[in-house]
Amino acid sequence: MSRILLKAFLGLLMRVLYRPKVEGTEHIPDSGPVILAGSHLTFVDSLFLALVVKRQVFFIGKDEYVTGKGIKGRLMAWFFTCSGMIPVDRDGGRGGVAALMTGRRVLDEGKVFGIYPEGTRSPDGRLYRGRTGIARLALMTGAPVVPFAMIGIDKVQPGGNGRLRLAPVTVRFGAPLDFSRYDGMDRDRYILRAVTDEVMSEVMELSGQEYVDVYATKAKAA
């Protein structure tokens, strides 16, 4: 009930303030497991995604978002939990494994899982090389991958953080990608890379972003 009320309130607020244009929602199955994969430009990407998709979207978030103390901490925990975030300690040595297994559990339950293959927010608005976790999830679960892009979201939150600004946003979904031809090959690193690159190619076509064949984490470090 809290999730429904929160989505109704924020959805109305978003429509009034941002009037987002949504394209291709017919590509998202009405039932069954599905992976939504897109680029990551701002902190509010997941919020916009959750508000424009009819089904509840689950996604991974840092556990620090729900472990704060005091009234503010409890409010943040309630907000992110209602938004569909599943907290995972991603800073530890097994953080990637924990995130992968969490995504698999969500998909095995027939739900919608949102993921950003780049693994972190883009440092400069370009699209960076995808991590192969998206491919492992798709091959382990058999879930279709629906690529998406948010055009203009970087104008809403320039730099990825800070105060929100008013700017037009378009959320565009592409046709689902079926990788059943690679069934049972989720441990083949060449197949995993090929699947990931195919997903990123679709995201690039939808977003119009310049592609950089380097991991975003390395670009940030540089």
Coordinates of N, CA and C in Angstrom, one line a residue:
M1 N 0.8 -1.2 0.0 CA 0.0 0.0 0.0 C 0.9 1.3 0.0
S2 N 1.9 1.2 0.8 CA 2.9 2.4 0.8 C 3.5 2.6 -0.5
R3 N 3.9 1.6 -1.2 CA 4.5 1.7 -2.5 C 3.4 2.3 -3.5
I4 N 2.2 1.8 -3.5 CA 1.2 2.3 -4.4 C 0.9 3.8 -4.1
L5 N 0.8 4.2 -2.9 CA 0.6 5.6 -2.6 C 1.7 6.5 -3.0
L6 N 2.9 6.0 -2.7 CA 4.1 6.8 -3.0 C 4.2 6.9 -4.5
K7 N 4.0 5.9 -5.3 CA 4.1 5.9 -6.7 C 3.0 6.9 -7.3
A8 N 1.8 6.8 -6.7 CA 0.7 7.7 -7.2 C 1.0 9.1 -7.0
F9 N 1.6 9.4 -5.8 CA 1.9 10.8 -5.5 C 3.1 11.3 -6.3
L10 N 4.2 10.6 -6.3 CA 5.3 11.0 -7.1 C 5.0 11.0 -8.6
G11 N 4.2 10.0 -9.0 CA 3.9 10.0 -10.5 C 3.1 11.2 -10.9
L12 N 2.2 11.7 -10.0 CA 1.4 12.9 -10.3 C 2.3 14.1 -10.3
L13 N 3.2 14.2 -9.3 CA 4.1 15.3 -9.2 C 5.1 15.3 -10.5
M14 N 5.5 14.2 -10.9 CA 6.4 14.1 -12.0 C 5.7 14.5 -13.3
R15 N 4.5 14.1 -13.5 CA 3.8 14.4 -14.7 C 3.5 16.0 -14.7
V16 N 3.2 16.5 -13.6 CA 3.0 18.0 -13.5 C 4.2 18.8 -13.8
L17 N 5.4 18.4 -13.2 CA 6.6 19.1 -13.3 C 7.4 18.8 -14.5
Y18 N 7.5 17.6 -14.9 CA 8.4 17.2 -16.0 C 7.7 16.8 -17.3
R19 N 6.4 16.4 -17.2 CA 5.7 16.0 -18.4 C 6.5 15.0 -19.2
P20 N 7.0 13.9 -18.7 CA 7.9 13.0 -19.4 C 7.1 12.4 -20.6
K21 N 7.9 12.2 -21.6 CA 7.4 11.5 -22.8 C 7.9 10.1 -22.7
V22 N 7.0 9.1 -22.8 CA 7.4 7.7 -22.7 C 7.1 7.0 -24.0
E23 N 8.1 6.3 -24.5 CA 8.0 5.6 -25.8 C 8.3 4.1 -25.6
G24 N 7.6 3.2 -26.2 CA 7.9 1.8 -26.3 C 7.5 0.9 -25.1
T25 N 6.6 1.4 -24.2 CA 6.3 0.6 -23.0 C 5.6 -0.7 -23.4
E26 N 5.1 -0.8 -24.7 CA 4.5 -2.1 -25.1 C 5.5 -3.2 -25.2
H27 N 6.8 -2.8 -25.2 CA 7.9 -3.8 -25.3 C 8.1 -4.5 -23.9
I28 N 7.5 -4.0 -22.9 CA 7.7 -4.6 -21.5 C 6.6 -5.6 -21.3
P29 N 6.9 -6.9 -21.1 CA 5.9 -7.9 -20.9 C 5.0 -7.6 -19.7
D30 N 3.7 -7.9 -19.8 CA 2.8 -7.7 -18.7 C 3.0 -8.6 -17.5
S31 N 3.7 -9.7 -17.8 CA 4.0 -10.7 -16.7 C 5.2 -11.4 -17.0
G32 N 5.8 -12.1 -16.0 CA 7.0 -12.9 -16.2 C 8.2 -12.1 -15.9
P33 N 9.4 -12.7 -15.8 CA 10.6 -12.0 -15.5 C 11.1 -11.2 -16.7
V34 N 11.6 -10.1 -16.4 CA 12.2 -9.2 -17.5 C 13.3 -8.3 -16.9
I35 N 14.3 -8.1 -17.7 CA 15.4 -7.3 -17.3 C 15.3 -6.0 -18.0
L36 N 15.3 -4.8 -17.3 CA 15.4 -3.5 -18.0 C 16.8 -3.0 -17.8
A37 N 17.4 -2.8 -19.0 CA 18.9 -2.4 -19.0 C 19.1 -1.1 -19.7
G38 N 19.7 -0.1 -19.0 CA 19.9 1.2 -19.6 C 21.1 1.9 -19.1
S39 N 21.4 3.1 -19.7 CA 22.5 3.9 -19.3 C 22.2 4.5 -17.9
H40 N 23.3 5.0 -17.3 CA 23.1 5.5 -15.9 C 23.8 6.9 -15.9
L41 N 23.0 8.0 -15.8 CA 23.5 9.3 -15.8 C 23.3 10.1 -14.5
T42 N 22.2 9.8 -13.8 CA 22.0 10.6 -12.6 C 21.5 9.7 -11.4
F43 N 21.4 10.3 -10.3 CA 21.0 9.6 -9.1 C 19.5 9.2 -9.2
V44 N 18.7 10.0 -9.9 CA 17.3 9.8 -10.0 C 16.8 8.9 -11.1
D45 N 17.8 8.3 -11.8 CA 17.4 7.4 -12.9 C 16.4 6.3 -12.5
S46 N 16.7 5.7 -11.4 CA 15.8 4.6 -11.0 C 14.4 5.1 -10.6
L47 N 14.4 6.3 -10.0 CA 13.1 6.8 -9.6 C 12.2 7.1 -10.8
F48 N 12.8 7.7 -11.9 CA 12.0 8.0 -13.1 C 11.6 6.7 -13.7
L49 N 12.5 5.7 -13.7 CA 12.2 4.4 -14.4 C 11.0 3.7 -13.7
A50 N 11.1 3.7 -12.3 CA 10.0 3.1 -11.5 C 8.6 3.8 -11.7
L51 N 8.7 5.1 -12.0 CA 7.4 5.8 -12.1 C 6.8 5.7 -13.5
V52 N 7.5 5.4 -14.5 CA 6.9 5.3 -15.8 C 6.6 3.8 -16.2
V53 N 7.0 2.9 -15.5 CA 6.7 1.5 -15.7 C 5.5 1.0 -14.9
K54 N 4.5 0.4 -15.5 CA 3.3 0.0 -14.7 C 3.7 -1.1 -13.6
R55 N 4.5 -2.0 -14.0 CA 4.9 -3.1 -13.0 C 5.9 -2.5 -12.1
Q56 N 6.0 -3.1 -10.9 CA 7.0 -2.7 -10.0 C 8.4 -3.1 -10.4
V57 N 9.3 -2.2 -10.4 CA 10.7 -2.4 -10.8 C 11.6 -2.5 -9.6
F58 N 12.3 -3.6 -9.5 CA 13.3 -3.8 -8.4 C 14.7 -3.5 -8.9
F59 N 15.5 -2.9 -8.1 CA 16.9 -2.6 -8.5 C 17.8 -2.6 -7.3
I60 N 19.1 -2.7 -7.5 CA 20.1 -2.8 -6.4 C 20.5 -1.4 -6.0
G61 N 20.7 -1.2 -4.7 CA 21.1 0.1 -4.2 C 22.1 -0.2 -3.0
K62 N 22.9 0.8 -2.7 CA 23.8 0.7 -1.6 C 23.1 0.6 -0.3
D63 N 23.5 -0.3 0.6 CA 22.8 -0.6 1.8 C 22.9 0.7 2.7
E64 N 23.8 1.6 2.5 CA 23.9 2.8 3.3 C 22.6 3.7 3.2
Y65 N 21.9 3.5 2.1 CA 20.7 4.3 1.9 C 19.6 3.9 2.9
V66 N 19.7 2.7 3.5 CA 18.6 2.3 4.4 C 19.1 2.0 5.8
T67 N 20.3 2.4 6.1 CA 20.9 2.1 7.4 C 21.1 3.4 8.2
G68 N 20.6 4.5 7.7 CA 20.7 5.8 8.4 C 19.9 5.8 9.7
K69 N 20.4 6.6 10.7 CA 19.7 6.7 11.9 C 18.8 7.9 12.0
G70 N 18.0 7.9 13.1 CA 17.1 9.1 13.3 C 15.9 9.1 12.3
I71 N 15.2 10.2 12.4 CA 14.0 10.3 11.6 C 14.4 10.4 10.1
K72 N 15.4 11.1 9.8 CA 15.8 11.2 8.4 C 16.2 9.8 7.8
G73 N 17.0 9.1 8.6 CA 17.4 7.8 8.2 C 16.2 6.8 8.0
R74 N 15.2 6.9 8.9 CA 14.0 6.0 8.7 C 13.2 6.4 7.5
L75 N 13.1 7.7 7.3 CA 12.4 8.2 6.1 C 13.0 7.8 4.8
M76 N 14.4 7.9 4.8 CA 15.1 7.4 3.6 C 14.9 5.9 3.3
A77 N 15.0 5.2 4.4 CA 14.8 3.7 4.3 C 13.5 3.4 3.8
W78 N 12.4 4.1 4.3 CA 11.0 3.8 3.8 C 10.9 4.2 2.3
F79 N 11.5 5.3 2.0 CA 11.4 5.8 0.6 C 12.0 4.9 -0.4
F80 N 13.3 4.5 -0.1 CA 14.0 3.6 -1.1 C 13.4 2.2 -1.1
T81 N 12.9 1.7 0.0 CA 12.3 0.4 0.0 C 11.0 0.4 -0.8
C82 N 10.2 1.4 -0.6 CA 8.9 1.5 -1.3 C 9.2 1.8 -2.8
S83 N 10.3 2.3 -3.2 CA 10.7 2.6 -4.6 C 11.2 1.3 -5.3
G84 N 11.4 0.3 -4.5 CA 11.8 -1.0 -5.2 C 13.3 -1.3 -5.0
M85 N 14.0 -0.5 -4.2 CA 15.4 -0.7 -4.0 C 15.6 -1.9 -3.1
I86 N 16.6 -2.8 -3.5 CA 17.0 -3.9 -2.6 C 18.4 -3.5 -2.1
P87 N 18.6 -3.3 -0.8 CA 20.0 -2.9 -0.4 C 21.0 -4.1 -0.4
V88 N 22.1 -3.8 -0.9 CA 23.2 -4.8 -1.0 C 24.5 -4.1 -0.7
D89 N 25.4 -4.7 0.1 CA 26.7 -4.2 0.4 C 27.6 -4.4 -0.8
R90 N 27.7 -3.4 -1.7 CA 28.5 -3.6 -2.9 C 30.0 -3.2 -2.8
D91 N 30.4 -2.8 -1.6 CA 31.7 -2.4 -1.4 C 32.7 -3.5 -1.0
G92 N 32.1 -4.6 -0.5 CA 32.9 -5.7 0.0 C 33.4 -6.5 -1.2
G93 N 34.3 -7.5 -0.9 CA 34.9 -8.3 -2.0 C 33.8 -9.2 -2.7
R94 N 32.7 -9.5 -2.1 CA 31.7 -10.3 -2.7 C 30.5 -9.5 -3.1
G95 N 30.6 -8.2 -3.2 CA 29.5 -7.3 -3.5 C 28.9 -7.6 -4.8
G96 N 29.8 -7.9 -5.8 CA 29.2 -8.2 -7.2 C 28.5 -9.5 -7.2
V97 N 28.9 -10.5 -6.5 CA 28.2 -11.8 -6.4 C 26.9 -11.6 -5.7
A98 N 26.8 -10.8 -4.6 CA 25.6 -10.6 -3.9 C 24.6 -9.9 -4.8
A99 N 25.0 -8.9 -5.6 CA 24.1 -8.2 -6.5 C 23.6 -9.1 -7.5
L100 N 24.4 -10.0 -8.1 CA 24.0 -10.9 -9.1 C 23.0 -11.9 -8.6
M101 N 23.2 -12.4 -7.4 CA 22.3 -13.4 -6.8 C 21.0 -12.7 -6.5
T102 N 21.0 -11.5 -6.0 CA 19.8 -10.8 -5.7 C 19.0 -10.6 -7.0
G103 N 19.6 -10.2 -8.1 CA 18.9 -10.0 -9.3 C 18.3 -11.3 -9.8
R104 N 19.1 -12.4 -9.6 CA 18.6 -13.7 -10.1 C 17.3 -14.1 -9.2
R105 N 17.3 -13.8 -7.9 CA 16.2 -14.2 -7.1 C 14.9 -13.4 -7.6
V106 N 15.1 -12.1 -7.9 CA 14.0 -11.3 -8.3 C 13.4 -11.8 -9.6
L107 N 14.3 -12.2 -10.5 CA 13.8 -12.7 -11.8 C 13.2 -14.1 -11.7
D108 N 13.8 -15.0 -10.8 CA 13.2 -16.3 -10.6 C 11.8 -16.2 -10.0
E109 N 11.5 -15.1 -9.4 CA 10.1 -14.9 -8.8 C 9.2 -14.2 -9.9
G110 N 9.7 -14.1 -11.1 CA 8.9 -13.6 -12.2 C 8.7 -12.1 -12.2
K111 N 9.6 -11.3 -11.6 CA 9.5 -9.9 -11.4 C 10.3 -9.1 -12.4
V112 N 10.3 -7.8 -12.3 CA 11.1 -6.9 -13.2 C 12.3 -6.4 -12.4
F113 N 13.5 -6.6 -13.1 CA 14.7 -6.1 -12.5 C 15.4 -5.1 -13.3
G114 N 15.7 -3.9 -12.7 CA 16.3 -2.9 -13.5 C 17.8 -2.9 -13.2
I115 N 18.6 -2.7 -14.2 CA 20.1 -2.8 -14.1 C 20.8 -1.8 -15.0
Y116 N 21.9 -1.3 -14.5 CA 22.7 -0.4 -15.3 C 24.0 -1.1 -15.6
P117 N 24.2 -1.7 -16.8 CA 25.3 -2.5 -17.1 C 26.7 -1.8 -17.0
E118 N 26.7 -0.5 -17.0 CA 28.0 0.2 -16.9 C 28.5 0.1 -15.4
G119 N 27.6 -0.2 -14.5 CA 28.1 -0.5 -13.1 C 28.2 0.8 -12.3
T120 N 28.2 1.9 -12.9 CA 28.2 3.2 -12.1 C 27.8 4.3 -13.0
R121 N 27.5 5.5 -12.5 CA 27.1 6.6 -13.3 C 28.2 7.1 -14.2
S122 N 27.8 7.4 -15.4 CA 28.7 7.9 -16.4 C 29.3 9.3 -15.9
P123 N 30.6 9.4 -16.0 CA 31.3 10.6 -15.5 C 31.1 11.8 -16.4
D124 N 30.7 11.6 -17.7 CA 30.7 12.7 -18.6 C 29.5 12.7 -19.6
G125 N 28.6 11.8 -19.4 CA 27.4 11.7 -20.3 C 27.6 10.7 -21.4
R126 N 28.7 10.2 -21.6 CA 28.9 9.2 -22.7 C 28.6 7.8 -22.1
L127 N 28.4 6.9 -23.1 CA 28.0 5.5 -22.7 C 29.3 4.7 -22.6
Y128 N 29.5 4.0 -21.5 CA 30.7 3.2 -21.3 C 30.5 1.7 -21.4
R129 N 31.6 1.0 -21.5 CA 31.6 -0.5 -21.7 C 30.7 -1.1 -20.6
G130 N 29.9 -2.1 -21.0 CA 29.1 -2.8 -20.0 C 29.8 -3.9 -19.3
R131 N 29.4 -4.1 -18.0 CA 29.9 -5.2 -17.3 C 29.0 -6.5 -17.6
T132 N 29.7 -7.6 -17.6 CA 29.0 -8.8 -18.1 C 28.0 -9.4 -17.1
G133 N 27.7 -8.8 -16.0 CA 26.7 -9.3 -15.1 C 25.4 -9.3 -15.7
I134 N 25.1 -8.4 -16.6 CA 23.8 -8.4 -17.3 C 23.6 -9.6 -18.1
A135 N 24.7 -10.0 -18.8 CA 24.7 -11.2 -19.6 C 24.5 -12.5 -18.8
R136 N 25.1 -12.6 -17.7 CA 25.0 -13.8 -16.8 C 23.6 -13.9 -16.3
L137 N 23.0 -12.7 -15.9 CA 21.6 -12.8 -15.4 C 20.7 -13.3 -16.5
A138 N 20.8 -12.7 -17.7 CA 19.9 -13.1 -18.8 C 20.1 -14.6 -19.2
L139 N 21.3 -15.1 -19.2 CA 21.5 -16.5 -19.5 C 21.1 -17.5 -18.4
M140 N 21.3 -17.1 -17.2 CA 21.0 -17.9 -16.0 C 19.5 -18.1 -15.9
T141 N 18.7 -17.0 -16.2 CA 17.3 -17.0 -15.9 C 16.4 -17.1 -17.1
G142 N 17.0 -16.9 -18.3 CA 16.2 -16.9 -19.5 C 15.3 -15.7 -19.7
A143 N 15.5 -14.7 -18.9 CA 14.6 -13.5 -18.9 C 15.0 -12.6 -20.1
P144 N 14.0 -12.1 -20.8 CA 14.3 -11.2 -22.0 C 14.9 -9.9 -21.4
V145 N 15.7 -9.2 -22.2 CA 16.3 -7.9 -21.8 C 15.7 -6.8 -22.7
V146 N 15.0 -5.9 -22.0 CA 14.4 -4.7 -22.7 C 15.4 -3.5 -22.4
P147 N 16.0 -3.1 -23.5 CA 16.9 -1.9 -23.3 C 16.1 -0.6 -23.2
F148 N 16.7 0.3 -22.5 CA 16.0 1.6 -22.4 C 17.0 2.8 -22.3
A149 N 16.5 4.0 -22.5 CA 17.3 5.2 -22.4 C 16.5 6.3 -21.9
M150 N 17.1 7.2 -21.1 CA 16.4 8.4 -20.7 C 17.1 9.6 -21.3
I151 N 16.4 10.2 -22.2 CA 17.0 11.4 -22.9 C 16.6 12.7 -22.2
G152 N 17.6 13.4 -21.8 CA 17.4 14.7 -21.1 C 17.5 14.6 -19.6
I153 N 17.6 13.4 -19.1 CA 17.7 13.2 -17.6 C 18.9 14.0 -17.0
D154 N 20.0 14.1 -17.8 CA 21.2 14.8 -17.4 C 21.0 16.3 -17.2
K155 N 19.9 16.8 -17.8 CA 19.6 18.2 -17.6 C 18.8 18.4 -16.4
V156 N 18.1 17.3 -15.9 CA 17.3 17.4 -14.7 C 18.3 17.4 -13.5
Q157 N 19.4 16.7 -13.6 CA 20.3 16.6 -12.5 C 21.7 16.7 -13.1
P158 N 22.2 17.8 -13.5 CA 23.5 18.0 -14.1 C 24.6 17.5 -13.1
G159 N 25.5 16.7 -13.7 CA 26.6 16.1 -12.9 C 26.2 14.9 -12.2
G160 N 24.9 14.5 -12.3 CA 24.5 13.2 -11.6 C 24.0 13.4 -10.2
N161 N 24.3 14.5 -9.6 CA 24.0 14.7 -8.2 C 23.5 16.1 -8.0
G162 N 23.1 16.4 -6.8 CA 22.7 17.8 -6.5 C 21.2 18.1 -6.7
R163 N 20.8 19.3 -6.7 CA 19.4 19.7 -6.8 C 18.9 19.4 -8.2
L164 N 17.6 19.1 -8.2 CA 16.9 18.8 -9.4 C 16.4 20.0 -10.1
R165 N 16.5 20.0 -11.4 CA 16.0 21.1 -12.2 C 14.9 20.7 -13.2
L166 N 14.1 21.6 -13.6 CA 13.0 21.3 -14.6 C 13.6 21.2 -16.0
A167 N 13.3 20.1 -16.6 CA 13.8 19.9 -18.0 C 13.0 18.7 -18.6
P168 N 12.7 18.8 -19.9 CA 11.9 17.7 -20.5 C 12.7 16.4 -20.5
V169 N 12.0 15.3 -20.3 CA 12.6 14.0 -20.2 C 11.9 13.0 -21.1
T170 N 12.6 12.2 -21.9 CA 12.0 11.2 -22.7 C 12.5 9.8 -22.2
V171 N 11.6 8.9 -21.9 CA 12.1 7.5 -21.5 C 11.7 6.6 -22.7
R172 N 12.7 6.0 -23.3 CA 12.5 5.2 -24.5 C 12.9 3.8 -24.3
F173 N 12.0 2.9 -24.6 CA 12.2 1.4 -24.4 C 12.3 0.8 -25.8
G174 N 13.3 -0.1 -25.9 CA 13.5 -0.8 -27.2 C 12.8 -2.2 -27.2
A175 N 12.9 -2.9 -28.3 CA 12.3 -4.2 -28.4 C 13.1 -5.2 -27.5
P176 N 12.4 -6.2 -26.9 CA 13.1 -7.1 -26.1 C 14.1 -8.0 -26.8
L177 N 15.3 -8.2 -26.1 CA 16.3 -9.0 -26.7 C 16.2 -10.5 -26.1
D178 N 16.2 -11.4 -27.0 CA 16.1 -12.8 -26.6 C 17.5 -13.5 -26.8
F179 N 18.0 -14.0 -25.7 CA 19.3 -14.7 -25.8 C 19.3 -16.2 -25.5
S180 N 18.1 -16.8 -25.8 CA 17.9 -18.2 -25.5 C 18.8 -19.1 -26.4
R181 N 19.3 -18.5 -27.5 CA 20.3 -19.3 -28.3 C 21.6 -19.6 -27.6
Y182 N 21.8 -18.9 -26.5 CA 23.0 -19.1 -25.7 C 22.8 -19.9 -24.4
D183 N 21.6 -20.6 -24.4 CA 21.2 -21.3 -23.2 C 22.3 -22.3 -22.8
G184 N 22.7 -22.3 -21.4 CA 23.7 -23.1 -20.9 C 25.1 -22.7 -21.1
M185 N 25.3 -21.4 -21.6 CA 26.6 -20.9 -21.9 C 27.0 -19.7 -21.0
D186 N 26.4 -19.7 -19.8 CA 26.6 -18.5 -19.0 C 28.0 -18.5 -18.3
R187 N 28.8 -19.4 -18.6 CA 30.2 -19.4 -18.1 C 31.2 -19.2 -19.2
D188 N 30.8 -19.0 -20.4 CA 31.7 -18.7 -21.5 C 31.9 -17.2 -21.6
R189 N 33.1 -16.8 -21.3 CA 33.4 -15.3 -21.2 C 33.2 -14.6 -22.6
Y190 N 33.4 -15.4 -23.7 CA 33.3 -14.7 -25.0 C 31.8 -14.5 -25.3
I191 N 31.0 -15.5 -24.9 CA 29.5 -15.3 -25.1 C 29.0 -14.2 -24.2
L192 N 29.5 -14.1 -22.9 CA 29.0 -13.1 -22.0 C 29.4 -11.7 -22.5
R193 N 30.6 -11.6 -23.1 CA 31.0 -10.3 -23.7 C 30.1 -9.9 -24.9
A194 N 29.8 -10.9 -25.7 CA 29.0 -10.7 -26.9 C 27.6 -10.3 -26.6
V195 N 27.0 -10.9 -25.6 CA 25.7 -10.6 -25.1 C 25.6 -9.1 -24.5
T196 N 26.6 -8.9 -23.7 CA 26.7 -7.5 -23.1 C 26.9 -6.4 -24.1
D197 N 27.7 -6.7 -25.1 CA 28.0 -5.7 -26.1 C 26.7 -5.5 -27.0
E198 N 25.9 -6.5 -27.2 CA 24.7 -6.4 -28.0 C 23.7 -5.5 -27.2
V199 N 23.6 -5.7 -25.9 CA 22.7 -4.9 -25.1 C 23.2 -3.4 -25.1
M200 N 24.5 -3.2 -25.0 CA 25.0 -1.8 -24.9 C 24.8 -1.1 -26.3
S201 N 24.9 -1.9 -27.4 CA 24.7 -1.4 -28.7 C 23.2 -0.9 -28.9
E202 N 22.3 -1.6 -28.3 CA 20.9 -1.2 -28.4 C 20.6 0.0 -27.5
V203 N 21.3 0.1 -26.3 CA 21.1 1.3 -25.5 C 21.7 2.5 -26.2
M204 N 22.8 2.3 -26.9 CA 23.4 3.4 -27.6 C 22.5 3.9 -28.7
E205 N 21.8 3.0 -29.4 CA 20.9 3.4 -30.5 C 19.7 4.2 -29.9
L206 N 19.2 3.8 -28.8 CA 18.1 4.4 -28.2 C 18.4 5.8 -27.6
S207 N 19.6 5.9 -27.0 CA 20.0 7.1 -26.3 C 20.7 8.2 -27.2
G208 N 21.4 7.7 -28.2 CA 22.1 8.6 -29.0 C 23.5 9.0 -28.4
Q209 N 23.9 8.3 -27.3 CA 25.1 8.7 -26.6 C 26.3 8.2 -27.4
E210 N 27.4 8.9 -27.2 CA 28.7 8.5 -27.8 C 29.2 7.3 -27.0
Y211 N 29.7 6.2 -27.6 CA 30.1 5.0 -26.9 C 31.6 5.1 -26.7
V212 N 32.0 4.7 -25.5 CA 33.5 4.6 -25.2 C 33.8 3.2 -24.7
D213 N 34.7 2.5 -25.4 CA 34.9 1.1 -25.0 C 35.9 0.9 -23.9
V214 N 35.6 1.6 -22.8 CA 36.3 1.6 -21.5 C 35.3 1.5 -20.4
Y215 N 35.7 0.9 -19.3 CA 34.8 0.8 -18.1 C 34.7 2.2 -17.5
A216 N 33.5 2.6 -17.1 CA 33.3 3.9 -16.5 C 34.2 4.1 -15.2
T217 N 34.4 3.0 -14.5 CA 35.2 3.2 -13.2 C 36.6 3.6 -13.6
K218 N 37.1 3.0 -14.7 CA 38.5 3.4 -15.1 C 38.5 4.9 -15.5
A219 N 37.5 5.3 -16.2 CA 37.4 6.7 -16.7 C 37.4 7.6 -15.5
K220 N 36.6 7.3 -14.5 CA 36.5 8.1 -13.3 C 37.9 8.2 -12.6
A221 N 38.5 7.0 -12.5 CA 39.8 7.0 -11.8 C 40.9 7.8 -12.5
A222 N 40.8 7.9 -13.9 CA 41.7 8.6 -14.7 C 41.5 10.1 -14.6

